[in-house]
mmCIF file of C-alpha atoms in Angstrom:
data_model
loop_
_atom_site.group_PDB
_atom_site.id
_atom_site.type_symbol
_atom_site.label_atom_id
_atom_site.label_comp_id
_atom_site.label_asym_id
_atom_site.label_seq_id
_atom_site.Cartn_x
_atom_site.Cartn_y
_atom_site.Cartn_z
ATOM 1 C CA GLY A 733 23.306 -5.312 -32.943
ATOM 2 C CA ASN A 734 20.225 -3.390 -31.948
ATOM 3 C CA SER A 735 20.600 -0.734 -29.278
ATOM 4 C CA VAL A 736 18.891 2.190 -27.560
ATOM 5 C CA THR A 737 20.575 5.390 -26.426
ATOM 6 C CA GLN A 738 18.867 7.830 -24.106
ATOM 7 C CA MET A 739 20.004 10.995 -22.422
ATOM 8 C CA GLU A 740 21.844 10.849 -19.146
ATOM 9 C CA GLY A 741 20.085 11.997 -16.045
ATOM 10 C CA PRO A 742 19.109 13.121 -13.644
ATOM 11 C CA VAL A 743 16.734 15.604 -15.194
ATOM 12 C CA THR A 744 15.623 18.096 -12.567
ATOM 13 C CA LEU A 745 12.568 20.252 -13.225
ATOM 14 C CA SER A 746 10.137 22.435 -11.376
ATOM 15 C CA GLU A 747 6.496 21.478 -11.345
ATOM 16 C CA GLU A 748 4.630 22.531 -14.533
ATOM 17 C CA ALA A 749 7.839 22.707 -16.576
ATOM 18 C CA PHE A 750 8.129 21.134 -20.039
ATOM 19 C CA LEU A 751 9.845 17.766 -20.239
ATOM 20 C CA THR A 752 11.866 16.217 -23.037
ATOM 21 C CA ILE A 753 13.854 13.009 -22.670
ATOM 22 C CA ASN A 754 15.754 12.108 -25.819
ATOM 23 C CA CYS A 755 15.905 8.555 -27.150
ATOM 24 C CA THR A 756 17.503 7.261 -30.330
ATOM 25 C CA TYR A 757 17.764 3.702 -31.537
ATOM 26 C CA THR A 758 19.714 1.461 -33.868
ATOM 27 C CA ALA A 759 17.837 -1.478 -35.292
ATOM 28 C CA THR A 760 17.408 -3.612 -38.351
ATOM 29 C CA GLY A 761 13.919 -4.010 -39.672
ATOM 30 C CA TYR A 762 10.954 -2.318 -38.073
ATOM 31 C CA PRO A 763 11.057 -2.515 -34.297
ATOM 32 C CA SER A 764 8.290 -1.464 -31.962
ATOM 33 C CA LEU A 765 9.260 1.339 -29.581
ATOM 34 C CA PHE A 766 8.271 1.798 -25.958
ATOM 35 C CA TRP A 767 8.648 4.060 -22.979
ATOM 36 C CA TYR A 768 8.509 2.362 -19.589
ATOM 37 C CA VAL A 769 8.493 4.054 -16.180
ATOM 38 C CA GLN A 770 9.838 2.679 -12.914
ATOM 39 C CA TYR A 771 8.759 4.164 -9.596
ATOM 40 C CA PRO A 772 10.903 3.519 -6.495
ATOM 41 C CA GLY A 773 10.703 -0.080 -5.326
ATOM 42 C CA GLU A 774 8.501 -1.095 -8.230
ATOM 43 C CA GLY A 775 8.779 -3.019 -11.467
ATOM 44 C CA LEU A 776 8.382 -1.359 -14.839
ATOM 45 C CA GLN A 777 5.102 -0.041 -16.180
ATOM 46 C CA LEU A 778 4.424 0.613 -19.835
ATOM 47 C CA LEU A 779 3.885 4.328 -20.367
ATOM 48 C CA LEU A 780 3.316 4.381 -24.130
ATOM 49 C CA LYS A 781 4.235 2.568 -27.312
ATOM 50 C CA ALA A 782 4.410 2.967 -31.074
ATOM 51 C CA THR A 783 4.578 0.101 -33.517
ATOM 52 C CA LYS A 784 5.318 1.805 -36.847
ATOM 53 C CA ALA A 785 6.840 4.933 -38.319
ATOM 54 C CA ASP A 786 4.978 8.200 -37.619
ATOM 55 C CA ASP A 787 2.839 6.569 -34.922
ATOM 56 C CA LYS A 788 2.374 8.760 -31.860
ATOM 57 C CA GLY A 789 2.033 7.047 -28.499
ATOM 58 C CA SER A 790 0.390 8.989 -25.692
ATOM 59 C CA ASN A 791 -0.674 8.386 -22.113
ATOM 60 C CA LYS A 792 -1.143 10.503 -18.965
ATOM 61 C CA GLY A 793 -0.028 13.638 -20.813
ATOM 62 C CA PHE A 794 3.159 12.034 -22.114
ATOM 63 C CA GLU A 795 3.750 11.735 -25.861
ATOM 64 C CA ALA A 796 6.373 10.257 -28.180
ATOM 65 C CA THR A 797 6.460 9.991 -31.973
ATOM 66 C CA TYR A 798 8.199 7.162 -33.868
ATOM 67 C CA ARG A 799 10.561 8.974 -36.250
ATOM 68 C CA LYS A 800 12.156 6.530 -38.650
ATOM 69 C CA GLU A 801 14.115 9.189 -40.544
ATOM 70 C CA THR A 802 15.928 10.285 -37.380
ATOM 71 C CA THR A 803 15.650 6.904 -35.579
ATOM 72 C CA SER A 804 14.254 8.694 -32.557
ATOM 73 C CA PHE A 805 11.428 8.320 -30.043
ATOM 74 C CA HIS A 806 11.717 11.334 -27.745
ATOM 75 C CA LEU A 807 9.435 11.517 -24.699
ATOM 76 C CA GLU A 808 7.652 14.828 -24.009
ATOM 77 C CA LYS A 809 5.194 16.202 -21.494
ATOM 78 C CA GLY A 810 3.902 19.735 -21.457
ATOM 79 C CA SER A 811 3.583 20.175 -17.697
ATOM 80 C CA VAL A 812 5.228 17.778 -15.254
ATOM 81 C CA GLN A 813 4.003 17.026 -11.759
ATOM 82 C CA VAL A 814 5.875 15.960 -8.638
ATOM 83 C CA SER A 815 4.218 12.560 -9.020
ATOM 84 C CA ASP A 816 6.046 12.092 -12.362
ATOM 85 C CA SER A 817 9.334 11.704 -10.509
ATOM 86 C CA ALA A 818 10.635 8.277 -11.542
ATOM 87 C CA VAL A 819 13.107 6.570 -13.858
ATOM 88 C CA TYR A 820 12.092 6.457 -17.522
ATOM 89 C CA PHE A 821 13.332 3.774 -19.902
ATOM 90 C CA CYS A 822 13.197 3.839 -23.670
ATOM 91 C CA ALA A 823 13.063 0.382 -25.253
ATOM 92 C CA LEU A 824 12.644 -1.429 -28.538
ATOM 93 C CA SER A 825 11.461 -4.904 -29.314
ATOM 94 C CA GLU A 826 12.935 -6.802 -32.199
ATOM 95 C CA TYR A 827 10.758 -8.222 -34.929
ATOM 96 C CA ASN A 828 8.846 -11.365 -34.031
ATOM 97 C CA THR A 829 10.067 -11.471 -30.458
ATOM 98 C CA ASP A 830 9.085 -10.138 -27.075
ATOM 99 C CA LYS A 831 12.719 -9.423 -26.218
ATOM 100 C CA LEU A 832 13.085 -5.808 -25.105
ATOM 101 C CA ILE A 833 16.300 -3.844 -25.462
ATOM 102 C CA PHE A 834 16.420 -0.998 -22.992
ATOM 103 C CA GLY A 835 18.259 2.276 -22.769
ATOM 104 C CA THR A 836 20.133 3.090 -19.594
ATOM 105 C CA GLY A 837 17.226 4.962 -18.045
ATOM 106 C CA THR A 838 16.793 8.640 -17.184
ATOM 107 C CA ARG A 839 15.909 9.694 -13.669
ATOM 108 C CA LEU A 840 13.417 12.564 -13.541
ATOM 109 C CA GLN A 841 13.116 14.631 -10.378
ATOM 110 C CA VAL A 842 10.306 17.168 -10.186
ATOM 111 C CA PHE A 843 10.285 19.697 -7.356
ATOM 112 C CA PRO A 844 7.290 21.750 -6.203
ATOM 113 C CA LYS B 414 -7.155 -9.257 -12.665
ATOM 114 C CA ALA B 415 -3.993 -10.233 -10.843
ATOM 115 C CA GLY B 416 -0.707 -8.915 -12.180
ATOM 116 C CA VAL B 417 2.588 -10.678 -12.654
ATOM 117 C CA THR B 418 3.664 -12.267 -9.395
ATOM 118 C CA GLN B 419 7.274 -12.900 -8.550
ATOM 119 C CA THR B 420 8.437 -14.836 -5.520
ATOM 120 C CA PRO B 421 10.266 -14.342 -3.327
ATOM 121 C CA ARG B 422 10.580 -10.544 -3.242
ATOM 122 C CA TYR B 423 13.906 -10.581 -1.446
ATOM 123 C CA LEU B 424 16.602 -13.201 -1.181
ATOM 124 C CA ILE B 425 20.039 -13.335 0.396
ATOM 125 C CA LYS B 426 22.383 -16.116 -0.692
ATOM 126 C CA THR B 427 26.013 -16.996 -0.181
ATOM 127 C CA ARG B 428 28.571 -17.254 -2.965
ATOM 128 C CA GLY B 429 28.603 -20.713 -4.513
ATOM 129 C CA GLN B 430 24.982 -21.477 -3.653
ATOM 130 C CA GLN B 431 22.212 -21.795 -6.187
ATOM 131 C CA VAL B 432 18.871 -20.023 -6.310
ATOM 132 C CA THR B 433 15.502 -20.484 -7.999
ATOM 133 C CA LEU B 434 13.182 -17.572 -8.712
ATOM 134 C CA SER B 435 9.540 -17.954 -9.648
ATOM 135 C CA CYS B 436 7.229 -15.967 -11.897
ATOM 136 C CA SER B 437 3.479 -16.376 -12.351
ATOM 137 C CA PRO B 438 2.269 -14.474 -15.429
ATOM 138 C CA ILE B 439 -1.066 -12.775 -15.870
ATOM 139 C CA SER B 440 -3.779 -15.314 -16.538
ATOM 140 C CA GLY B 441 -3.957 -16.079 -20.243
ATOM 141 C CA HIS B 442 -0.472 -14.766 -21.026
ATOM 142 C CA ARG B 443 1.760 -17.404 -22.564
ATOM 143 C CA SER B 444 4.890 -15.354 -23.194
ATOM 144 C CA VAL B 445 7.284 -14.831 -20.276
ATOM 145 C CA SER B 446 10.600 -12.975 -20.323
ATOM 146 C CA TRP B 447 13.241 -12.416 -17.661
ATOM 147 C CA TYR B 448 15.548 -9.427 -17.169
ATOM 148 C CA GLN B 449 18.403 -8.595 -14.840
ATOM 149 C CA GLN B 450 18.647 -5.020 -13.561
ATOM 150 C CA THR B 451 21.853 -3.696 -12.007
ATOM 151 C CA PRO B 452 23.115 -0.135 -11.458
ATOM 152 C CA GLY B 453 26.140 -0.784 -13.671
ATOM 153 C CA GLN B 454 24.637 -2.724 -16.584
ATOM 154 C CA GLY B 455 21.049 -1.496 -16.499
ATOM 155 C CA LEU B 456 18.313 -3.798 -17.768
ATOM 156 C CA GLN B 457 19.577 -6.844 -19.616
ATOM 157 C CA PHE B 458 17.523 -9.560 -21.274
ATOM 158 C CA LEU B 459 17.959 -13.074 -19.912
ATOM 159 C CA PHE B 460 15.405 -15.379 -21.572
ATOM 160 C CA GLU B 461 12.106 -15.480 -23.394
ATOM 161 C CA TYR B 462 9.669 -18.393 -23.205
ATOM 162 C CA PHE B 463 6.498 -19.146 -25.091
ATOM 163 C CA SER B 464 4.441 -22.305 -24.668
ATOM 164 C CA GLU B 465 7.217 -24.020 -22.675
ATOM 165 C CA THR B 466 9.826 -23.317 -25.375
ATOM 166 C CA GLN B 467 12.772 -20.991 -24.988
ATOM 167 C CA ARG B 468 12.576 -18.642 -27.957
ATOM 168 C CA ASN B 469 15.457 -16.370 -27.171
ATOM 169 C CA LYS B 470 18.389 -16.190 -24.779
ATOM 170 C CA GLY B 471 20.521 -13.258 -23.742
ATOM 171 C CA ASN B 472 24.267 -13.113 -23.377
ATOM 172 C CA PHE B 473 24.617 -14.697 -19.949
ATOM 173 C CA PRO B 474 26.750 -17.643 -18.823
ATOM 174 C CA GLY B 475 25.351 -21.129 -18.621
ATOM 175 C CA ARG B 476 24.916 -20.760 -14.863
ATOM 176 C CA PHE B 477 21.702 -18.925 -15.711
ATOM 177 C CA SER B 478 18.910 -21.200 -16.836
ATOM 178 C CA GLY B 479 15.164 -21.140 -16.968
ATOM 179 C CA ARG B 480 12.071 -23.064 -17.862
ATOM 180 C CA GLN B 481 8.372 -22.610 -18.386
ATOM 181 C CA PHE B 482 5.644 -24.968 -17.279
ATOM 182 C CA SER B 483 2.437 -25.935 -19.051
ATOM 183 C CA ASN B 484 0.483 -23.385 -16.968
ATOM 184 C CA SER B 485 2.873 -20.681 -18.255
ATOM 185 C CA ARG B 486 4.524 -20.187 -14.864
ATOM 186 C CA SER B 487 8.258 -19.790 -15.211
ATOM 187 C CA GLU B 488 11.294 -20.302 -13.074
ATOM 188 C CA MET B 489 14.859 -19.179 -13.465
ATOM 189 C CA ASN B 490 17.808 -20.767 -11.756
ATOM 190 C CA VAL B 491 21.252 -19.414 -11.081
ATOM 191 C CA SER B 492 23.884 -21.895 -9.987
ATOM 192 C CA THR B 493 27.257 -21.257 -8.344
ATOM 193 C CA LEU B 494 26.293 -17.730 -7.364
ATOM 194 C CA GLU B 495 28.819 -14.929 -7.689
ATOM 195 C CA LEU B 496 28.818 -11.522 -6.013
ATOM 196 C CA GLY B 497 28.119 -9.947 -9.394
ATOM 197 C CA ASP B 498 24.814 -11.810 -9.619
ATOM 198 C CA SER B 499 23.367 -9.440 -7.024
ATOM 199 C CA ALA B 500 20.589 -7.671 -8.883
ATOM 200 C CA LEU B 501 16.889 -7.088 -9.265
ATOM 201 C CA TYR B 502 15.451 -9.869 -11.437
ATOM 202 C CA LEU B 503 12.327 -8.856 -13.310
ATOM 203 C CA CYS B 504 9.832 -11.078 -15.033
ATOM 204 C CA ALA B 505 7.434 -9.841 -17.703
ATOM 205 C CA SER B 506 4.477 -11.499 -19.370
ATOM 206 C CA SER B 507 2.770 -10.700 -22.659
ATOM 207 C CA LEU B 508 -0.466 -11.728 -24.277
ATOM 208 C CA GLU B 509 0.809 -11.275 -27.804
ATOM 209 C CA ILE B 510 3.940 -12.805 -29.203
ATOM 210 C CA GLY B 511 6.097 -10.836 -31.562
ATOM 211 C CA GLY B 512 6.868 -7.521 -29.948
ATOM 212 C CA ARG B 513 3.659 -5.670 -30.698
ATOM 213 C CA GLY B 514 1.992 -6.133 -27.374
ATOM 214 C CA GLU B 515 2.487 -4.687 -23.947
ATOM 215 C CA ALA B 516 4.841 -6.423 -21.531
ATOM 216 C CA PHE B 517 3.566 -6.449 -17.946
ATOM 217 C CA PHE B 518 6.304 -6.547 -15.355
ATOM 218 C CA GLY B 519 6.302 -7.975 -11.870
ATOM 219 C CA GLN B 520 7.819 -6.131 -8.922
ATOM 220 C CA GLY B 521 10.941 -8.227 -9.143
ATOM 221 C CA THR B 522 13.039 -10.392 -6.884
ATOM 222 C CA ARG B 523 15.960 -8.608 -5.292
ATOM 223 C CA LEU B 524 18.829 -11.074 -4.957
ATOM 224 C CA THR B 525 21.781 -10.227 -2.760
ATOM 225 C CA VAL B 526 24.821 -12.502 -2.881
ATOM 226 C CA VAL B 527 27.183 -12.216 0.074
#
């Protein structure tokens, strides 16, 4: 079945450091790919998405590129802030459905 | 515009009881999905509804059920509660059907079974 694998956390960084959170997927067909973020006590918010191969999603300085050849959708940010501290989830949606399959989540902690 | 509203926010129930959770989607959204979030299992898909029809169901026992009303509001019910049902239950609504659109999540209902 379809699945998403993302790197274990926590990821601990100093402010202004470069961030990479790895995400790979297994899927039949052509899924859409997403990164969601969850702040403490909150639901999930969509951070960015990509719907086809080579698409780059970007938002708030975060970027991720849909790589079909490596089945990856790694999240990057050039300079993290303390306010970016949260749990980040990589997800895919199967064709013709709104069902999301999530990775296990990666907790990011940014210190001043 | 108002976001996805889930009620109640917190709930404490006893083993063996049943519970009903409610989700009001964003106005105009007709697709509603439910997820269970636990520290051990992460985020797991429960159901997906569109226009009052269940389109998809996750791998959960029959004690978990749901429905969607004509105004797109949705409810999920868990009967004969078990300790392992303690979780954050998240509802999401979408404008588009078919996985290309953005899913908007509510803040969740935190269910504790004692």
